[in-house]
Amino acid sequence: MTDILVINPNSTVAVTEGLDQAVQPMRLPGAPAIRCVTLSEGPPGIQSQRDIEAVTGPLCRLIATESAEETASAFVIACFSDPGLFAAREVTNKPVVGIMEAGMLTAMSLGQRVGVVAILPQSIPRHIRAFRAMGAMDRVVGERPLGLAVVELGDESRTQDRLLATARTLVHQDGADVVVLGCAGMARYRPMLEADLAVPVVDPTQAAVGFALTAMQFGLRPRRF
Amino acid sequence: MTDILVINPNSTVAVTEGLDQAVQPMRLPGAPAIRCVTLSEGPPGIQSQRDIEAVTGPLCRLIATESAEETASAFVIACFSDPGLFAAREVTNKPVVGIMEAGMLTAMSLGQRVGVVAILPQSIPRHIRAFRAMGAMDRVVGERPLGLAVVELGDESRTQDRLLATARTLVHQDGADVVVLGCAGMARYRPMLEADLAVPVVDPTQAAVGFALTAMQFGLRPRRF
Amino acid sequence: MTDILVINPNSTVAVTEGLDQAVQPMRLPGAPAIRCVTLSEGPPGIQSQRDIEAVTGPLCRLIATESAEETASAFVIACFSDPGLFAAREVTNKPVVGIMEAGMLTAMSLGQRVGVVAILPQSIPRHIRAFRAMGAMDRVVGERPLGLAVVELGDESRTQDRLLATARTLVHQDGADVVVLGCAGMARYRPMLEADLAVPVVDPTQAAVGFALTAMQFGLRPRRF
Amino acid sequence: MTDILVINPNSTVAVTEGLDQAVQPMRLPGAPAIRCVTLSEGPPGIQSQRDIEAVTGPLCRLIATESAEETASAFVIACFSDPGLFAAREVTNKPVVGIMEAGMLTAMSLGQRVGVVAILPQSIPRHIRAFRAMGAMDRVVGERPLGLAVVELGDESRTQDRLLATARTLVHQDGADVVVLGCAGMARYRPMLEADLAVPVVDPTQAAVGFALTAMQFGLRPRRF
Amino acid sequence: MTDILVINPNSTVAVTEGLDQAVQPMRLPGAPAIRCVTLSEGPPGIQSQRDIEAVTGPLCRLIATESAEETASAFVIACFSDPGLFAAREVTNKPVVGIMEAGMLTAMSLGQRVGVVAILPQSIPRHIRAFRAMGAMDRVVGERPLGLAVVELGDESRTQDRLLATARTLVHQDGADVVVLGCAGMARYRPMLEADLAVPVVDPTQAAVGFALTAMQFGLRPRRF
Amino acid sequence: MTDILVINPNSTVAVTEGLDQAVQPMRLPGAPAIRCVTLSEGPPGIQSQRDIEAVTGPLCRLIATESAEETASAFVIACFSDPGLFAAREVTNKPVVGIMEAGMLTAMSLGQRVGVVAILPQSIPRHIRAFRAMGAMDRVVGERPLGLAVVELGDESRTQDRLLATARTLVHQDGADVVVLGCAGMARYRPMLEADLAVPVVDPTQAAVGFALTAMQFGLRPRRF
């Protein structure tokens, strides 16, 4: 039994550090280690469909190598667009979990009406296609963008304000009773949001690490196709 | 951090023992203990809607007590009809996971077309209502009964033969690429089925323990309503 | 041919009296009598999932007795959560109708976009699960709570004001062209609402009595499972 | 309070006589009379989309006249294609019920998986459009044609054999737990089918008379649009 | 190879002239001619379900004649209610395209969330039934009426203002990323709307001419039933 | 006005020649030229998710170049997995059409129940995700694989036999009333299949060229996101 490898497919190390901190509660003495790495070939941020499909190659190479060398026993792709998810499953017979898929499925166990916070408005149609593809769209009551430029995400205070305002609209206006953070690396805002909203708030990377551990421990292998 | 309590809501201890064995891979040195108990007030088997709703009272009392005394930090209701799931969430603010819900959501991360093996044919309409209620029905390509009387389940050889025949029909005729065992306590047949079918086979109690651990470690609380 | 038994599963006699008045137009000289009774074992009001499942036992006993003694030929469970509906069908081979199910199906014959008035906000997720379970969710454009505490329902003037405000939002903002009153015993507000809104307003108990009479007269028996 | 007018929109009097017999159990001493009439301008049988839309004019004139003269208080259009249903609602403010709509909604209260027997294979795509339009398609597990020419329907023995064979396939192969007869005038086969199949069998005209009576007695008016 | 016949099923020649102008870009030297005609038997405007079904007869006769005389090789029914669409397919084996169907399918290739501008509010429930019947409803995020009386449509300036206001609400509030003009003859407003909204705006008659040309050139024949 | 560029994203020239022949009927004297090209960087066949995402880069570069140089005015991606479709829309503001999307939408205008012939069984889960993502799944009654290895596709006689057998199962057993060929370059089998099956058979590349011409002539631009 080796590591769960959490891959940040963009090249921004600060995001990887956020992931590292987020998954801390799953680091148990006798449990698999959780190693968070940065995909150096990735762009600074994944913002377009081209960005998504461009990381598939290096992502699959990384996963194939770690899988062959038995240095990892399960993989988490830590970007809410689930880049390369189905391709990666073709290069390893170990579990590969996408954070969007895991985040949405976890939310479906916590509330009836899922609200999603997106970073950028242009990601929403892509997410909607993904929610429909996985059959989760009937559970989604709204997805709303944060309304911040990517560079502004470094400003924690502004980010917190916008997260709160966006999530409040999802809950109080759209009727969401569970909220999913539609991005990687925002787990630290969960307590503040849950205290204000009184609904569960899902960090999708945390959810995905849970799926990876379960799949690994019980020997569940996703289908390659 | 205390135990994950897995409750067998029927009074048949042999089933509880099967659960105990099934969840073994999640018993990690530094992780929460997993304690499997039998609901002594339950019927020998849960076969009707009345059976399901009759265990809600004792189940909620057990959960309320363990929750108040802090002897358990998360609960799994280990019957594929998810008896008392939403009622139990009203008596504790700790995670309560139903194995049907967790089993189906886990299957949705492993394949595109879910096939379900039911024990009894009369459970199928009830399961269909539940799959529709949770929005999973679009992913289900078939549910088929085992064709065995409950007393015959003790005969492992017969059970294995019928499981194999039923799951083969789901995969080869209905097109399932992931199979869910629609009952508690059949995890031991997974390796045999996966070897024959070449698709992942989900034991819902194993899946539920994964959900419980994730919810517990990351502080995810399902909505009470 | 004996009675249609309308059962108020809560113990509040005033509600039963409201039901009695509501079903009056179906009391025709040559038709089955309609008898409205109070389930004395029920709670004063059914507000939680535990309340719902707690009445299943006494409700089934009442139905089993009246069915065996041939003192009733059809049963209506007059609470919008349809408590014990599927369990009750296991104890009699006579028709058992739930007012939620009948109210929603009737609304589907009267308009294209159904709006529902709930008493309490916490009932809405439960109703949504039920609408999805029966496949009616695609027809629902909104469900909104009355915004009154249960004790305030005794104040007819306040109740009327809130009903009107809630239903107007469903019609004018959500686009409902038929409204269902998501509770038992509010039929007397129908004329006022229909006059104001110019859309049909369904009292679910009235709808259920219609289903019961049809099933009884034509010998339609619901499936036990 | 005047009649419920059941209109056979084809000109075949034998069909009208079948309707007349089918609705007999709803003729109660104190209840509205049920009058079954033949639309003399209709074709011998309604088999094509042109047939359906061609009867809209005369059907609306009949309904408008009876409505204006107060000789009928509710209308049933007794053809499973629900010809002229939404047009008729524009010419009267009294309830107009289509037997397809009422038959399907009634079936949804009796079982989870609806099977439909069609007379002609070419009607099935039309029915599917209608089931989808009303949001009932998720509940339909199969529709199968009788495999008889219209002229052969006069042969009761052959019709009974084909009905039985078709309904058995719906129940035993497609998993239907309630069957709808997808045509008018076949109520007399219900007892035979129910005895053989052990599932409820819905005659849509009987169901529609129930809806008409309920709507009439409780003053429910469908939306004109 | 003969004409594509675009039929305005109402008798207002100004609408036909609008169609004529709208389809101009598909008039290519070597391509089939596109001939726009007025159905003289039609009403001035098609506003009710009766209007829709009343034009089926003359529409089918026109199509049958032109089809038999080989003066047209494909037909477009240019009214957003698709009057007589399925009936017309029974009288010719040449392609018959409805503008609603073609407009919606075209929109589904241009954006993820379809918004529809209706002329009259009372058409919306009818459109919803049609969207559901064709399985497009999951892609529709809103339909909103123009809020103009039919006689006011002659006032281009008022119409333009109302179109803009309605489409802006669909895009900015409902989240539409493609807009369909839910009527015939408004193509001339497309450039103005697209410039303001920055989303594609579909004129359904233009879309339908595209479908007709494709079907004709590749020999695609819709099913008669 | 310049060319419609049809891109075969695999490197097999024989497939491109098949496309060239298939689109011939849309080559009209005054219409845009249709130019079919081979993506030389593509693999011999696109069979895996990695293959699909690997062609996105070169495909986008080709489209960006031809778009910038104004040597093409619309693009068709001629592989049934629609590789790079949403990425390509980010590099040009000209129409980009995927043959899967266009083929399915065209089929939805020709029949009620769509059947799809896949080449390889492992493509089916991927197609199902795509059909769900676009909201077309409710119209699909079956997808079945040809049961031939890719190298066997060169044998026209065997291919024809398998196509016929597969399509017959879709029509006669699954109830399809329109069939889509789930691959590029099989248009030449359409006449044979249509003659045998009596249902329309859609070649998706032909359908896509129709969408491209319509979008181009009427100035319809898909959303970039």
PDB file of C-alpha atoms in Angstrom, chain C:
ATOM      1  CA  MET C   1     -69.875  -1.245  -0.672  1.00  0.00           C
ATOM      2  CA  THR C   2     -68.872   0.518   2.498  1.00  0.00           C
ATOM      3  CA  ASP C   3     -67.169   3.750   3.489  1.00  0.00           C
ATOM      4  CA  ILE C   4     -64.261   5.712   2.169  1.00  0.00           C
ATOM      5  CA  LEU C   5     -62.255   6.256   5.328  1.00  0.00           C
ATOM      6  CA  VAL C   6     -60.315   9.523   5.424  1.00  0.00           C
ATOM      7  CA  ILE C   7     -57.701   9.338   8.167  1.00  0.00           C
ATOM      8  CA  ASN C   8     -56.151  12.412   9.704  1.00  0.00           C
ATOM      9  CA  PRO C   9     -52.896  10.937  11.035  1.00  0.00           C
ATOM     10  CA  ASN C  10     -52.380  13.721  13.527  1.00  0.00           C
ATOM     11  CA  SER C  11     -54.419  13.976  16.674  1.00  0.00           C
ATOM     12  CA  THR C  12     -55.782  17.474  16.113  1.00  0.00           C
ATOM     13  CA  VAL C  13     -59.551  17.167  15.773  1.00  0.00           C
ATOM     14  CA  ALA C  14     -59.904  20.598  14.213  1.00  0.00           C
ATOM     15  CA  VAL C  15     -57.950  19.356  11.209  1.00  0.00           C
ATOM     16  CA  THR C  16     -60.271  16.376  10.868  1.00  0.00           C
ATOM     17  CA  GLU C  17     -63.233  18.745  10.926  1.00  0.00           C
ATOM     18  CA  GLY C  18     -61.649  20.705   8.099  1.00  0.00           C
ATOM     19  CA  LEU C  19     -61.281  17.508   6.101  1.00  0.00           C
ATOM     20  CA  ASP C  20     -64.884  16.603   6.804  1.00  0.00           C
ATOM     21  CA  GLN C  21     -66.058  19.892   5.389  1.00  0.00           C
ATOM     22  CA  ALA C  22     -63.686  19.729   2.409  1.00  0.00           C
ATOM     23  CA  VAL C  23     -64.945  16.404   1.094  1.00  0.00           C
ATOM     24  CA  GLN C  24     -68.628  17.327   1.375  1.00  0.00           C
ATOM     25  CA  PRO C  25     -69.175  17.695  -2.408  1.00  0.00           C
ATOM     26  CA  MET C  26     -68.295  14.006  -2.888  1.00  0.00           C
ATOM     27  CA  ARG C  27     -71.034  12.895  -0.515  1.00  0.00           C
ATOM     28  CA  LEU C  28     -73.702  11.879  -3.010  1.00  0.00           C
ATOM     29  CA  PRO C  29     -76.870  10.015  -2.032  1.00  0.00           C
ATOM     30  CA  GLY C  30     -76.071   6.738  -3.761  1.00  0.00           C
ATOM     31  CA  ALA C  31     -72.313   6.955  -3.355  1.00  0.00           C
ATOM     32  CA  PRO C  32     -70.115   5.464  -0.650  1.00  0.00           C
ATOM     33  CA  ALA C  33     -70.163   7.358   2.618  1.00  0.00           C
ATOM     34  CA  ILE C  34     -67.055   9.356   3.440  1.00  0.00           C
ATOM     35  CA  ARG C  35     -66.026   9.069   7.046  1.00  0.00           C
ATOM     36  CA  CYS C  36     -63.277  11.289   8.450  1.00  0.00           C
ATOM     37  CA  VAL C  37     -61.461  10.069  11.547  1.00  0.00           C
ATOM     38  CA  THR C  38     -58.623  11.223  13.753  1.00  0.00           C
ATOM     39  CA  LEU C  39     -55.700   8.921  14.476  1.00  0.00           C
ATOM     40  CA  SER C  40     -55.655   9.321  18.229  1.00  0.00           C
ATOM     41  CA  GLU C  41     -52.138   7.864  18.509  1.00  0.00           C
ATOM     42  CA  GLY C  42     -50.786  10.538  16.163  1.00  0.00           C
ATOM     43  CA  PRO C  43     -48.861  13.613  17.298  1.00  0.00           C
ATOM     44  CA  PRO C  44     -50.651  17.005  17.379  1.00  0.00           C
ATOM     45  CA  GLY C  45     -48.960  17.814  14.088  1.00  0.00           C
ATOM     46  CA  ILE C  46     -46.702  15.858  11.729  1.00  0.00           C
ATOM     47  CA  GLN C  47     -43.613  17.946  11.294  1.00  0.00           C
ATOM     48  CA  SER C  48     -40.602  15.667  11.148  1.00  0.00           C
ATOM     49  CA  GLN C  49     -39.538  12.467   9.439  1.00  0.00           C
ATOM     50  CA  ARG C  50     -39.763  10.740  12.824  1.00  0.00           C
ATOM     51  CA  ASP C  51     -43.359  11.920  13.203  1.00  0.00           C
ATOM     52  CA  ILE C  52     -44.108  10.471   9.769  1.00  0.00           C
ATOM     53  CA  GLU C  53     -42.668   7.045  10.433  1.00  0.00           C
ATOM     54  CA  ALA C  54     -44.024   6.912  13.987  1.00  0.00           C
ATOM     55  CA  VAL C  55     -47.624   6.959  12.770  1.00  0.00           C
ATOM     56  CA  THR C  56     -47.106   4.060  10.361  1.00  0.00           C
ATOM     57  CA  GLY C  57     -47.748   1.446  13.041  1.00  0.00           C
ATOM     58  CA  PRO C  58     -51.079   2.760  14.425  1.00  0.00           C
ATOM     59  CA  LEU C  59     -52.182   3.816  10.931  1.00  0.00           C
ATOM     60  CA  CYS C  60     -51.629   0.313   9.558  1.00  0.00           C
ATOM     61  CA  ARG C  61     -53.454  -1.217  12.512  1.00  0.00           C
ATOM     62  CA  LEU C  62     -56.461   1.049  11.969  1.00  0.00           C
ATOM     63  CA  ILE C  63     -56.532   0.288   8.245  1.00  0.00           C
ATOM     64  CA  ALA C  64     -56.056  -3.449   8.778  1.00  0.00           C
ATOM     65  CA  THR C  65     -58.934  -3.538  11.248  1.00  0.00           C
ATOM     66  CA  GLU C  66     -61.402  -1.525   9.181  1.00  0.00           C
ATOM     67  CA  SER C  67     -60.405  -3.528   6.122  1.00  0.00           C
ATOM     68  CA  ALA C  68     -60.861  -6.898   7.821  1.00  0.00           C
ATOM     69  CA  GLU C  69     -64.171  -5.866   9.345  1.00  0.00           C
ATOM     70  CA  GLU C  70     -65.311  -4.528   5.962  1.00  0.00           C
ATOM     71  CA  THR C  71     -66.248  -1.210   7.564  1.00  0.00           C
ATOM     72  CA  ALA C  72     -64.297   0.650   4.921  1.00  0.00           C
ATOM     73  CA  SER C  73     -63.679  -0.102   1.258  1.00  0.00           C
ATOM     74  CA  ALA C  74     -61.040   2.514   0.507  1.00  0.00           C
ATOM     75  CA  PHE C  75     -58.640   4.606   2.557  1.00  0.00           C
ATOM     76  CA  VAL C  76     -57.256   8.128   2.264  1.00  0.00           C
ATOM     77  CA  ILE C  77     -54.199   9.135   4.302  1.00  0.00           C
ATOM     78  CA  ALA C  78     -54.734  12.841   4.799  1.00  0.00           C
ATOM     79  CA  CYS C  79     -51.277  14.275   5.401  1.00  0.00           C
ATOM     80  CA  PHE C  80     -49.190  15.793   2.588  1.00  0.00           C
ATOM     81  CA  SER C  81     -46.176  13.650   3.557  1.00  0.00           C
ATOM     82  CA  ASP C  82     -48.169  10.515   2.663  1.00  0.00           C
ATOM     83  CA  PRO C  83     -47.111   8.789   5.901  1.00  0.00           C
ATOM     84  CA  GLY C  84     -47.357   5.030   5.835  1.00  0.00           C
ATOM     85  CA  LEU C  85     -48.703   4.943   2.275  1.00  0.00           C
ATOM     86  CA  PHE C  86     -46.690   2.017   0.989  1.00  0.00           C
ATOM     87  CA  ALA C  87     -46.793   0.203   4.332  1.00  0.00           C
ATOM     88  CA  ALA C  88     -50.583   0.486   4.486  1.00  0.00           C
ATOM     89  CA  ARG C  89     -50.877  -1.115   1.067  1.00  0.00           C
ATOM     90  CA  GLU C  90     -49.272  -4.213   2.592  1.00  0.00           C
ATOM     91  CA  VAL C  91     -52.068  -4.676   5.171  1.00  0.00           C
ATOM     92  CA  THR C  92     -55.114  -4.416   2.919  1.00  0.00           C
ATOM     93  CA  ASN C  93     -56.023  -5.275  -0.638  1.00  0.00           C
ATOM     94  CA  LYS C  94     -58.354  -2.279  -0.775  1.00  0.00           C
ATOM     95  CA  PRO C  95     -57.282   1.037  -2.329  1.00  0.00           C
ATOM     96  CA  VAL C  96     -55.103   3.290  -0.159  1.00  0.00           C
ATOM     97  CA  VAL C  97     -54.578   6.815  -1.502  1.00  0.00           C
ATOM     98  CA  GLY C  98     -52.050   9.380  -0.316  1.00  0.00           C
ATOM     99  CA  ILE C  99     -53.089  13.015  -0.608  1.00  0.00           C
ATOM    100  CA  MET C 100     -49.700  14.181  -1.863  1.00  0.00           C
ATOM    101  CA  GLU C 101     -49.674  11.653  -4.673  1.00  0.00           C
ATOM    102  CA  ALA C 102     -53.309  12.324  -5.606  1.00  0.00           C
ATOM    103  CA  GLY C 103     -52.927  16.085  -5.308  1.00  0.00           C
ATOM    104  CA  MET C 104     -49.893  16.204  -7.583  1.00  0.00           C
ATOM    105  CA  LEU C 105     -51.404  13.853 -10.199  1.00  0.00           C
ATOM    106  CA  THR C 106     -54.598  15.893 -10.236  1.00  0.00           C
ATOM    107  CA  ALA C 107     -52.627  19.108 -10.668  1.00  0.00           C
ATOM    108  CA  MET C 108     -50.816  17.539 -13.629  1.00  0.00           C
ATOM    109  CA  SER C 109     -54.187  17.271 -15.380  1.00  0.00           C
ATOM    110  CA  LEU C 110     -55.066  20.918 -14.743  1.00  0.00           C
ATOM    111  CA  GLY C 111     -51.965  22.907 -15.668  1.00  0.00           C
ATOM    112  CA  GLN C 112     -48.481  22.561 -17.083  1.00  0.00           C
ATOM    113  CA  ARG C 113     -46.417  24.121 -14.293  1.00  0.00           C
ATOM    114  CA  VAL C 114     -47.226  23.116 -10.738  1.00  0.00           C
ATOM    115  CA  GLY C 115     -46.559  25.385  -7.772  1.00  0.00           C
ATOM    116  CA  VAL C 116     -46.791  24.025  -4.237  1.00  0.00           C
ATOM    117  CA  VAL C 117     -47.487  25.895  -1.000  1.00  0.00           C
ATOM    118  CA  ALA C 118     -45.712  24.269   1.948  1.00  0.00           C
ATOM    119  CA  ILE C 119     -46.481  25.060   5.559  1.00  0.00           C
ATOM    120  CA  LEU C 120     -42.949  24.715   6.909  1.00  0.00           C
ATOM    121  CA  PRO C 121     -39.670  25.305   5.061  1.00  0.00           C
ATOM    122  CA  GLN C 122     -38.156  22.135   6.480  1.00  0.00           C
ATOM    123  CA  SER C 123     -40.792  20.022   4.712  1.00  0.00           C
ATOM    124  CA  ILE C 124     -39.648  21.144   1.259  1.00  0.00           C
ATOM    125  CA  PRO C 125     -36.612  18.841   0.837  1.00  0.00           C
ATOM    126  CA  ARG C 126     -38.824  15.920   1.897  1.00  0.00           C
ATOM    127  CA  HIS C 127     -41.481  16.909  -0.637  1.00  0.00           C
ATOM    128  CA  ILE C 128     -38.851  17.273  -3.353  1.00  0.00           C
ATOM    129  CA  ARG C 129     -37.667  13.724  -2.695  1.00  0.00           C
ATOM    130  CA  ALA C 130     -41.258  12.546  -2.951  1.00  0.00           C
ATOM    131  CA  PHE C 131     -41.918  14.495  -6.173  1.00  0.00           C
ATOM    132  CA  ARG C 132     -38.764  13.012  -7.671  1.00  0.00           C
ATOM    133  CA  ALA C 133     -39.668   9.527  -6.446  1.00  0.00           C
ATOM    134  CA  MET C 134     -42.987   9.716  -8.284  1.00  0.00           C
ATOM    135  CA  GLY C 135     -41.524  11.335 -11.396  1.00  0.00           C
ATOM    136  CA  ALA C 136     -43.454  14.607 -10.971  1.00  0.00           C
ATOM    137  CA  MET C 137     -40.507  16.914 -10.373  1.00  0.00           C
ATOM    138  CA  ASP C 138     -40.239  17.958 -14.032  1.00  0.00           C
ATOM    139  CA  ARG C 139     -43.683  19.525 -13.689  1.00  0.00           C
ATOM    140  CA  VAL C 140     -42.925  21.478 -10.500  1.00  0.00           C
ATOM    141  CA  VAL C 141     -41.786  25.092 -10.978  1.00  0.00           C
ATOM    142  CA  GLY C 142     -41.594  25.991  -7.331  1.00  0.00           C
ATOM    143  CA  GLU C 143     -42.464  25.172  -3.757  1.00  0.00           C
ATOM    144  CA  ARG C 144     -42.586  27.958  -1.220  1.00  0.00           C
ATOM    145  CA  PRO C 145     -43.260  27.940   2.518  1.00  0.00           C
ATOM    146  CA  LEU C 146     -46.089  29.845   4.119  1.00  0.00           C
ATOM    147  CA  GLY C 147     -43.797  31.449   6.642  1.00  0.00           C
ATOM    148  CA  LEU C 148     -46.097  30.848   9.624  1.00  0.00           C
ATOM    149  CA  ALA C 149     -45.506  28.882  12.777  1.00  0.00           C
ATOM    150  CA  VAL C 150     -47.933  26.000  13.218  1.00  0.00           C
ATOM    151  CA  VAL C 151     -49.680  27.757  16.097  1.00  0.00           C
ATOM    152  CA  GLU C 152     -50.361  30.733  13.866  1.00  0.00           C
ATOM    153  CA  LEU C 153     -52.406  28.583  11.442  1.00  0.00           C
ATOM    154  CA  GLY C 154     -55.369  28.989  13.778  1.00  0.00           C
ATOM    155  CA  ASP C 155     -55.497  32.655  12.838  1.00  0.00           C
ATOM    156  CA  GLU C 156     -57.563  32.478   9.649  1.00  0.00           C
ATOM    157  CA  SER C 157     -56.935  36.021   8.609  1.00  0.00           C
ATOM    158  CA  ARG C 158     -53.159  35.757   8.883  1.00  0.00           C
ATOM    159  CA  THR C 159     -53.218  32.358   7.188  1.00  0.00           C
ATOM    160  CA  GLN C 160     -55.283  33.720   4.327  1.00  0.00           C
ATOM    161  CA  ASP C 161     -52.912  36.644   3.855  1.00  0.00           C
ATOM    162  CA  ARG C 162     -49.844  34.413   3.801  1.00  0.00           C
ATOM    163  CA  LEU C 163     -51.480  31.846   1.501  1.00  0.00           C
ATOM    164  CA  LEU C 164     -52.337  34.595  -0.931  1.00  0.00           C
ATOM    165  CA  ALA C 165     -48.880  36.136  -0.859  1.00  0.00           C
ATOM    166  CA  THR C 166     -47.169  32.756  -1.273  1.00  0.00           C
ATOM    167  CA  ALA C 167     -49.414  31.575  -4.086  1.00  0.00           C
ATOM    168  CA  ARG C 168     -49.065  34.900  -5.900  1.00  0.00           C
ATOM    169  CA  THR C 169     -45.281  34.470  -5.906  1.00  0.00           C
ATOM    170  CA  LEU C 170     -45.658  30.946  -7.277  1.00  0.00           C
ATOM    171  CA  VAL C 171     -47.920  32.158 -10.070  1.00  0.00           C
ATOM    172  CA  HIS C 172     -46.540  35.563 -10.963  1.00  0.00           C
ATOM    173  CA  GLN C 173     -42.838  34.950 -10.362  1.00  0.00           C
ATOM    174  CA  ASP C 174     -42.297  31.192 -10.761  1.00  0.00           C
ATOM    175  CA  GLY C 175     -44.839  30.827 -13.568  1.00  0.00           C
ATOM    176  CA  ALA C 176     -47.128  28.251 -11.948  1.00  0.00           C
ATOM    177  CA  ASP C 177     -50.424  27.738 -13.759  1.00  0.00           C
ATOM    178  CA  VAL C 178     -51.829  25.401 -11.130  1.00  0.00           C
ATOM    179  CA  VAL C 179     -51.280  25.526  -7.365  1.00  0.00           C
ATOM    180  CA  VAL C 180     -51.357  22.630  -4.886  1.00  0.00           C
ATOM    181  CA  LEU C 181     -51.984  23.281  -1.213  1.00  0.00           C
ATOM    182  CA  GLY C 182     -49.252  21.193   0.386  1.00  0.00           C
ATOM    183  CA  CYS C 183     -51.150  20.265   3.501  1.00  0.00           C
ATOM    184  CA  ALA C 184     -54.447  18.849   4.728  1.00  0.00           C
ATOM    185  CA  GLY C 185     -57.408  20.924   5.763  1.00  0.00           C
ATOM    186  CA  MET C 186     -57.059  24.161   3.801  1.00  0.00           C
ATOM    187  CA  ALA C 187     -59.775  23.572   1.224  1.00  0.00           C
ATOM    188  CA  ARG C 188     -61.830  26.485   2.496  1.00  0.00           C
ATOM    189  CA  TYR C 189     -59.238  28.919   1.143  1.00  0.00           C
ATOM    190  CA  ARG C 190     -59.555  27.574  -2.411  1.00  0.00           C
ATOM    191  CA  PRO C 191     -62.314  29.933  -3.679  1.00  0.00           C
ATOM    192  CA  MET C 192     -60.503  33.025  -2.427  1.00  0.00           C
ATOM    193  CA  LEU C 193     -57.226  31.909  -3.998  1.00  0.00           C
ATOM    194  CA  GLU C 194     -58.761  30.894  -7.325  1.00  0.00           C
ATOM    195  CA  ALA C 195     -60.585  34.200  -7.583  1.00  0.00           C
ATOM    196  CA  ASP C 196     -57.396  36.137  -7.021  1.00  0.00           C
ATOM    197  CA  LEU C 197     -54.995  34.013  -9.066  1.00  0.00           C
ATOM    198  CA  ALA C 198     -57.150  32.824 -11.954  1.00  0.00           C
ATOM    199  CA  VAL C 199     -55.495  29.395 -11.845  1.00  0.00           C
ATOM    200  CA  PRO C 200     -56.880  26.142 -10.434  1.00  0.00           C
ATOM    201  CA  VAL C 201     -55.982  25.473  -6.798  1.00  0.00           C
ATOM    202  CA  VAL C 202     -55.937  21.832  -5.720  1.00  0.00           C
ATOM    203  CA  ASP C 203     -56.820  20.705  -2.225  1.00  0.00           C
ATOM    204  CA  PRO C 204     -55.062  17.343  -2.059  1.00  0.00           C
ATOM    205  CA  THR C 205     -57.614  15.682   0.201  1.00  0.00           C
ATOM    206  CA  GLN C 206     -60.391  16.474  -2.243  1.00  0.00           C
ATOM    207  CA  ALA C 207     -58.236  15.055  -5.035  1.00  0.00           C
ATOM    208  CA  ALA C 208     -57.521  11.919  -2.990  1.00  0.00           C
ATOM    209  CA  VAL C 209     -61.182  11.266  -2.287  1.00  0.00           C
ATOM    210  CA  GLY C 210     -61.739  11.388  -6.024  1.00  0.00           C
ATOM    211  CA  PHE C 211     -58.975   8.824  -6.598  1.00  0.00           C
ATOM    212  CA  ALA C 212     -60.392   6.623  -3.826  1.00  0.00           C
ATOM    213  CA  LEU C 213     -63.897   6.680  -5.266  1.00  0.00           C
ATOM    214  CA  THR C 214     -62.628   5.886  -8.766  1.00  0.00           C
ATOM    215  CA  ALA C 215     -60.425   3.044  -7.540  1.00  0.00           C
ATOM    216  CA  MET C 216     -63.242   1.641  -5.433  1.00  0.00           C
ATOM    217  CA  GLN C 217     -65.955   1.837  -8.046  1.00  0.00           C
ATOM    218  CA  PHE C 218     -63.829   0.352 -10.808  1.00  0.00           C
ATOM    219  CA  GLY C 219     -62.061  -2.194  -8.632  1.00  0.00           C
ATOM    220  CA  LEU C 220     -58.555  -0.754  -9.066  1.00  0.00           C
ATOM    221  CA  ARG C 221     -56.123  -2.083  -6.481  1.00  0.00           C
ATOM    222  CA  PRO C 222     -52.688  -0.520  -6.050  1.00  0.00           C
ATOM    223  CA  ARG C 223     -49.716  -2.864  -6.045  1.00  0.00           C
ATOM    224  CA  ARG C 224     -48.613  -3.922  -2.581  1.00  0.00           C
ATOM    225  CA  PHE C 225     -44.951  -3.221  -3.344  1.00  0.00           C
TER     226      PHE C 225
END
